Tab-separated table of C-alpha atoms in Angstrom:
chain	number	residue	atom	x	y	z
A	1	MET	CA	70.187	41.318	88.261
A	2	ALA	CA	71.770	39.759	85.161
A	3	LYS	CA	73.118	36.367	84.189
A	4	PRO	CA	76.403	35.795	82.365
A	5	THR	CA	76.178	34.106	78.975
A	6	SER	CA	79.070	31.785	79.743
A	7	ASN	CA	80.648	30.084	82.741
A	8	ILE	CA	84.144	30.473	81.305
A	9	GLY	CA	86.271	32.145	83.903
A	10	ALA	CA	83.401	32.186	86.406
A	11	PHE	CA	84.451	33.401	89.860
A	12	LYS	CA	83.139	35.143	92.944
A	13	GLY	CA	84.221	38.713	93.556
A	14	THR	CA	83.923	42.334	92.427
A	15	ILE	CA	85.512	43.977	89.403
A	16	ASP	CA	84.878	47.605	88.404
A	17	GLY	CA	81.872	47.812	90.720
A	18	ILE	CA	80.256	44.622	89.394
A	19	THR	CA	79.887	41.702	91.832
A	20	TYR	CA	79.847	38.099	90.522
A	21	TYR	CA	78.374	35.281	92.654
A	22	THR	CA	76.145	32.198	92.514
A	23	LEU	CA	72.409	32.158	93.248
A	24	ASN	CA	70.470	28.888	93.343
A	25	GLY	CA	73.351	27.159	91.641
A	26	LYS	CA	73.566	29.670	88.802
A	27	TRP	CA	76.130	32.386	88.126
A	28	VAL	CA	74.734	35.924	88.294
A	29	PHE	CA	76.216	39.394	88.567
A	30	ARG	CA	74.941	42.741	89.769
A	31	LYS	CA	76.231	46.271	89.935
A	32	ALA	CA	77.084	47.308	93.464
A	33	ALA	CA	74.818	50.080	94.764
A	34	PRO	CA	76.602	52.941	96.592
A	35	PRO	CA	75.668	53.429	100.239
A	36	THR	CA	72.975	55.992	100.939
A	37	LYS	CA	73.749	59.237	102.744
A	38	GLU	CA	71.691	58.048	105.725
A	39	ARG	CA	73.681	54.835	105.927
A	40	ILE	CA	76.981	56.683	105.814
A	41	ASN	CA	75.788	58.983	108.605
A	42	THR	CA	74.538	56.200	110.900
A	43	ASP	CA	76.221	52.882	110.087
A	44	PRO	CA	79.169	52.216	112.461
A	45	ARG	CA	81.043	50.616	109.572
A	46	TYR	CA	81.305	54.047	107.916
A	47	GLY	CA	82.858	55.756	110.924
A	48	GLU	CA	86.135	56.471	109.109
A	49	VAL	CA	84.231	57.788	106.101
A	50	ARG	CA	82.360	60.228	108.341
A	51	LYS	CA	85.615	61.460	109.875
A	52	ASN	CA	87.155	61.982	106.439
A	53	ASN	CA	84.033	63.805	105.239
A	54	LYS	CA	84.118	66.167	108.228
A	55	GLU	CA	87.719	67.102	107.630
A	56	PHE	CA	87.223	67.481	103.911
A	57	GLY	CA	84.332	69.832	104.670
A	58	GLY	CA	86.601	71.837	106.954
A	59	ALA	CA	89.326	71.990	104.303
A	60	SER	CA	86.773	73.204	101.749
A	61	SER	CA	85.568	75.949	104.113
A	62	TYR	CA	89.132	77.048	104.869
A	63	ALA	CA	89.986	77.132	101.173
A	64	LYS	CA	86.899	79.236	100.510
A	65	ALA	CA	87.981	81.687	103.199
A	66	ILE	CA	91.403	82.033	101.556
A	67	ARG	CA	89.817	82.660	98.159
A	68	MET	CA	87.638	85.350	99.741
A	69	GLY	CA	90.770	87.015	101.074
A	70	LEU	CA	92.270	87.139	97.584
A	71	LEU	CA	89.256	88.921	96.117
A	72	PRO	CA	88.881	90.800	93.857
A	73	TYR	CA	92.144	89.653	92.291
A	74	VAL	CA	91.808	85.878	92.551
A	75	HIS	CA	89.847	85.530	89.308
A	76	GLU	CA	92.501	87.476	87.399
A	77	PHE	CA	95.295	85.148	88.505
A	78	LYS	CA	93.941	81.635	89.120
A	79	ASP	CA	93.620	78.745	86.690
A	80	HIS	CA	90.793	76.202	86.563
A	81	SER	CA	92.592	73.835	88.961
A	82	PHE	CA	93.384	76.347	91.703
A	83	ASN	CA	90.304	75.649	93.831
A	84	SER	CA	90.942	71.906	93.974
A	85	ARG	CA	94.687	72.354	94.549
A	86	LEU	CA	94.025	74.812	97.361
A	87	THR	CA	91.497	72.485	99.009
A	88	SER	CA	94.013	69.646	98.793
A	89	ARG	CA	96.619	71.772	100.583
A	90	CYS	CA	94.078	72.741	103.241
A	91	LEU	CA	93.295	69.073	103.797
A	92	GLN	CA	96.991	68.565	104.565
A	93	LEU	CA	96.691	71.369	107.119
A	94	VAL	CA	93.823	69.509	108.807
A	95	LYS	CA	95.930	66.369	109.063
A	96	ALA	CA	98.678	68.417	110.719
A	97	GLY	CA	96.258	69.763	113.348
A	98	ARG	CA	95.734	68.681	116.930
A	99	GLY	CA	92.829	66.631	118.200
A	100	VAL	CA	91.053	63.444	117.216
A	101	LYS	CA	90.563	62.560	113.573
A	102	GLY	CA	87.425	64.175	112.219
A	103	GLU	CA	87.737	67.129	114.583
A	104	ARG	CA	91.368	68.223	114.247
A	105	SER	CA	92.028	71.967	114.373
A	106	LEU	CA	92.682	73.752	111.106
A	107	ASN	CA	95.242	76.532	110.987
A	108	ALA	CA	97.734	77.599	108.313
A	109	CYS	CA	100.322	77.845	111.095
A	110	ASN	CA	99.998	74.073	111.647
A	111	ALA	CA	102.244	73.525	108.634
A	112	PRO	CA	103.076	76.817	106.847
A	113	GLU	CA	105.174	75.033	104.230
A	114	THR	CA	101.971	73.449	102.931
A	115	LEU	CA	100.687	76.749	101.545
A	116	VAL	CA	103.920	78.691	100.977
A	117	GLY	CA	104.821	78.515	97.310
A	118	LEU	CA	101.281	77.626	96.213
A	119	GLU	CA	100.710	79.091	92.751
A	120	LEU	CA	97.358	80.482	91.679
A	121	ASN	CA	98.174	79.385	88.133
A	122	GLN	CA	100.432	76.348	87.873
A	123	HIS	CA	100.948	77.000	84.146
A	124	ASN	CA	102.083	80.583	84.767
A	125	LYS	CA	104.162	80.494	87.943
A	126	LEU	CA	105.514	83.549	89.683
A	127	SER	CA	109.063	82.315	89.046
A	128	ASP	CA	108.219	82.206	85.334
A	129	ARG	CA	107.685	85.985	85.426
A	130	LEU	CA	109.809	87.201	88.321
A	131	ARG	CA	113.313	85.803	88.824
A	132	PHE	CA	113.855	87.694	92.065
A	133	GLN	CA	113.371	86.860	95.740
A	134	PRO	CA	112.436	89.866	97.904
A	135	LYS	CA	113.856	90.174	101.403
A	136	LEU	CA	111.322	89.617	104.200
A	137	ASP	CA	111.844	91.152	107.624
A	138	ALA	CA	109.042	90.361	110.071
A	139	ASP	CA	108.338	91.245	113.688
A	140	ASN	CA	105.242	90.856	115.866
A	141	ILE	CA	103.196	93.553	114.144
A	142	SER	CA	104.277	93.659	110.495
A	143	VAL	CA	106.499	92.354	107.740
A	144	LEU	CA	108.692	94.508	105.502
A	145	VAL	CA	108.965	93.177	101.936
A	146	ASP	CA	112.013	94.719	100.269
A	147	PHE	CA	112.634	94.561	96.502
A	148	ALA	CA	115.955	96.409	96.643
A	149	GLY	CA	118.088	95.392	93.667
A	150	LEU	CA	115.205	94.466	91.372
A	151	LYS	CA	116.349	94.969	87.768
A	152	LYS	CA	114.947	94.569	84.299
A	153	GLU	CA	116.797	91.295	83.772
A	154	HIS	CA	114.833	89.802	86.698
A	155	LEU	CA	111.579	90.243	84.775
A	156	ILE	CA	110.338	87.783	82.166
A	157	ALA	CA	108.052	90.199	80.406
A	158	PRO	CA	105.707	89.280	77.555
A	159	GLU	CA	106.184	90.870	74.148
A	160	HIS	CA	104.958	94.464	73.838
A	161	ALA	CA	104.757	94.953	77.631
A	162	THR	CA	106.203	98.291	78.749
A	163	HIS	CA	105.155	98.294	82.414
A	164	PHE	CA	104.520	95.935	85.286
A	165	GLU	CA	102.773	96.053	88.615
A	166	LEU	CA	103.593	94.283	91.887
A	167	LEU	CA	100.745	93.332	94.174
A	168	MET	CA	101.031	92.382	97.856
A	169	ILE	CA	98.114	90.920	99.806
A	170	ARG	CA	98.109	90.226	103.532
A	171	TYR	CA	95.139	88.156	104.640
A	172	ASN	CA	94.598	87.070	108.233
A	173	LEU	CA	92.904	83.799	109.136
A	174	MET	CA	91.740	82.564	112.509
A	175	PRO	CA	91.723	78.809	113.124
A	176	PHE	CA	88.759	76.749	112.007
A	177	ILE	CA	87.505	74.368	114.690
A	178	PHE	CA	84.902	71.628	114.633
A	179	ASP	CA	81.643	72.813	116.184
A	180	GLN	CA	79.928	69.890	117.897
A	181	LYS	CA	76.540	71.587	117.856
A	182	GLN	CA	76.624	72.472	114.166
A	183	GLN	CA	78.607	69.336	113.286
A	184	GLN	CA	80.864	71.301	110.970
A	185	TYR	CA	84.024	73.389	110.925
A	186	THR	CA	83.631	77.088	111.670
A	187	SER	CA	86.013	80.005	112.141
A	188	GLU	CA	86.779	81.061	115.705
A	189	LEU	CA	86.130	84.643	114.628
A	190	ASP	CA	83.944	86.157	111.938
A	191	LEU	CA	85.984	86.356	108.738
A	192	ASP	CA	84.912	89.971	108.212
A	193	ALA	CA	86.559	90.955	111.501
A	194	LEU	CA	90.064	90.309	110.157
A	195	GLU	CA	90.492	92.683	107.265
A	196	VAL	CA	92.504	92.188	104.097
A	197	LEU	CA	95.413	94.474	103.249
A	198	ARG	CA	95.931	94.937	99.491
A	199	MET	CA	98.899	96.994	98.274
A	200	PRO	CA	99.469	97.295	94.504
A	201	THR	CA	102.214	99.489	93.110
A	202	PRO	CA	101.439	102.008	90.394
A	203	PRO	CA	102.532	100.924	86.899
A	204	LEU	CA	106.343	100.631	86.905
A	205	ALA	CA	108.359	101.080	83.723
A	206	ILE	CA	110.272	97.925	82.836
A	207	ASN	CA	113.149	99.997	81.454
A	208	ASP	CA	113.264	102.351	84.445
A	209	ILE	CA	112.543	100.463	87.675
A	210	PRO	CA	112.524	102.870	90.638
A	211	GLN	CA	114.353	102.228	93.894
A	212	PRO	CA	113.575	101.487	96.608
A	213	ILE	CA	110.466	99.335	96.295
A	214	GLU	CA	109.200	98.344	99.723
A	215	PHE	CA	105.947	97.114	101.210
A	216	ASN	CA	105.308	97.444	104.927
A	217	LEU	CA	102.476	94.993	105.591
A	218	SER	CA	100.975	95.495	109.032
A	219	PHE	CA	99.433	92.385	110.542
A	220	TYR	CA	96.599	94.354	112.163
A	221	SER	CA	94.936	97.637	111.298
A	222	ARG	CA	94.237	100.406	113.775
A	223	TYR	CA	90.550	99.602	113.380
A	224	GLN	CA	91.095	96.102	114.690
A	225	TYR	CA	92.800	97.387	117.825
A	226	THR	CA	89.822	99.640	118.583
A	227	TRP	CA	87.271	97.003	117.665
A	228	ALA	CA	85.170	95.112	120.235
A	229	TYR	CA	88.262	93.714	121.937
A	230	ILE	CA	88.881	97.090	123.570
A	231	LYS	CA	85.452	98.739	123.490
A	232	ASP	CA	83.637	95.783	125.009
A	233	SER	CA	84.099	95.555	128.771
A	234	ASN	CA	83.836	91.769	128.548
A	235	PRO	CA	85.062	90.847	125.050
A	236	MET	CA	84.729	87.343	123.668
A	237	PHE	CA	88.316	87.585	122.418
A	238	SER	CA	91.275	89.620	123.538
A	239	MET	CA	93.669	91.101	121.018
A	240	LYS	CA	96.420	89.028	122.614
A	241	THR	CA	94.439	85.845	122.022
A	242	VAL	CA	93.671	86.810	118.434
A	243	ALA	CA	97.310	87.658	117.731
A	244	LYS	CA	98.436	84.302	119.115
A	245	LYS	CA	96.050	82.296	116.941
A	246	THR	CA	96.032	84.330	113.745
A	247	ALA	CA	97.813	83.103	110.626
A	248	HIS	CA	99.097	86.017	108.561
A	249	THR	CA	99.222	84.842	104.946
A	250	VAL	CA	101.257	86.958	102.511
A	251	TRP	CA	100.716	86.735	98.742
A	252	LEU	CA	102.780	88.268	95.935
A	253	GLY	CA	101.531	88.834	92.417
A	254	ILE	CA	102.857	90.450	89.250
A	255	ARG	CA	101.080	91.752	86.159
A	256	PHE	CA	102.489	93.046	82.874
A	257	GLY	CA	100.987	95.357	80.303
A	258	GLN	CA	101.017	98.930	79.073
A	259	GLU	CA	100.424	102.126	80.999
A	260	HIS	CA	97.670	104.548	80.014
A	261	ASN	CA	96.883	107.610	82.127
A	262	GLY	CA	98.506	106.105	85.201
A	263	VAL	CA	96.633	102.793	84.930
A	264	LEU	CA	98.102	99.456	83.882
A	265	GLU	CA	96.252	97.772	81.053
A	266	ALA	CA	97.352	94.254	81.905
A	267	PHE	CA	97.869	91.253	79.644
A	268	PRO	CA	95.788	88.804	81.760
A	269	SER	CA	97.345	85.644	80.349
A	270	HIS	CA	100.650	86.586	81.980
A	271	ASN	CA	99.422	87.302	85.522
A	272	ALA	CA	101.213	85.279	88.220
A	273	MET	CA	100.740	85.033	91.989
A	274	GLN	CA	101.820	82.730	94.806
A	275	CYS	CA	101.701	82.465	98.591
A	276	LEU	CA	104.951	84.102	99.640
A	277	ALA	CA	104.990	83.546	103.411
A	278	ILE	CA	102.938	82.730	106.503
A	279	TYR	CA	103.560	84.183	109.961
């Protein structure tokens, strides 16, 4: 506890975490101590804080799952702010979910527009490198991504680049729900059960872009259809249930560089990727 050297402007209140008040007729001030973790977890006055913390934890777990789905490419495309920006978007997804605050369901399908258009590197956006919008044609089992009409003038290539590579990623996510027993958000299905589909093109010459360029991204692999859902006589999940709940996230990336022996030697500072669609 400290005492002010002057009573000029003396008042009661808190400024910048310092509380001013009188004690035994004298003015004193003290720095406010933050509440302990135990107090936050038990004090009824921190009920809203606990709810916010639960949902932030769920958003963080969901964001981590998305980053896992973008491996091994995520580190080649993201900037230093991607993790926090992604978590912020996932927190918006929680707020769009059903249920009581603190336990609302978390699913990318709650508000697809929240993630669609999210850039892995906000200083090197996909539109900064690719001035072309592919045509998307989706049904219940897949989405066809068609780059028909892509030309050299649609590419914003760095100096000395001779080739480019398109990369499509389809990553499935089951909803995250709040587990009362564990007191945290968990996925309804093991993340390893819903595989990732990664489809890069070979190096494509900037001056001689082939046609057509198409990606047929299936939402489920044959392995998933023959997984425990069918083999188990009493499965925990049916394929119909999984299909209904699954969010199919589609990501598009582009890299530029030079081709050597059929491999693109990319210029990493010009990599760009964004979330293209969610079904």
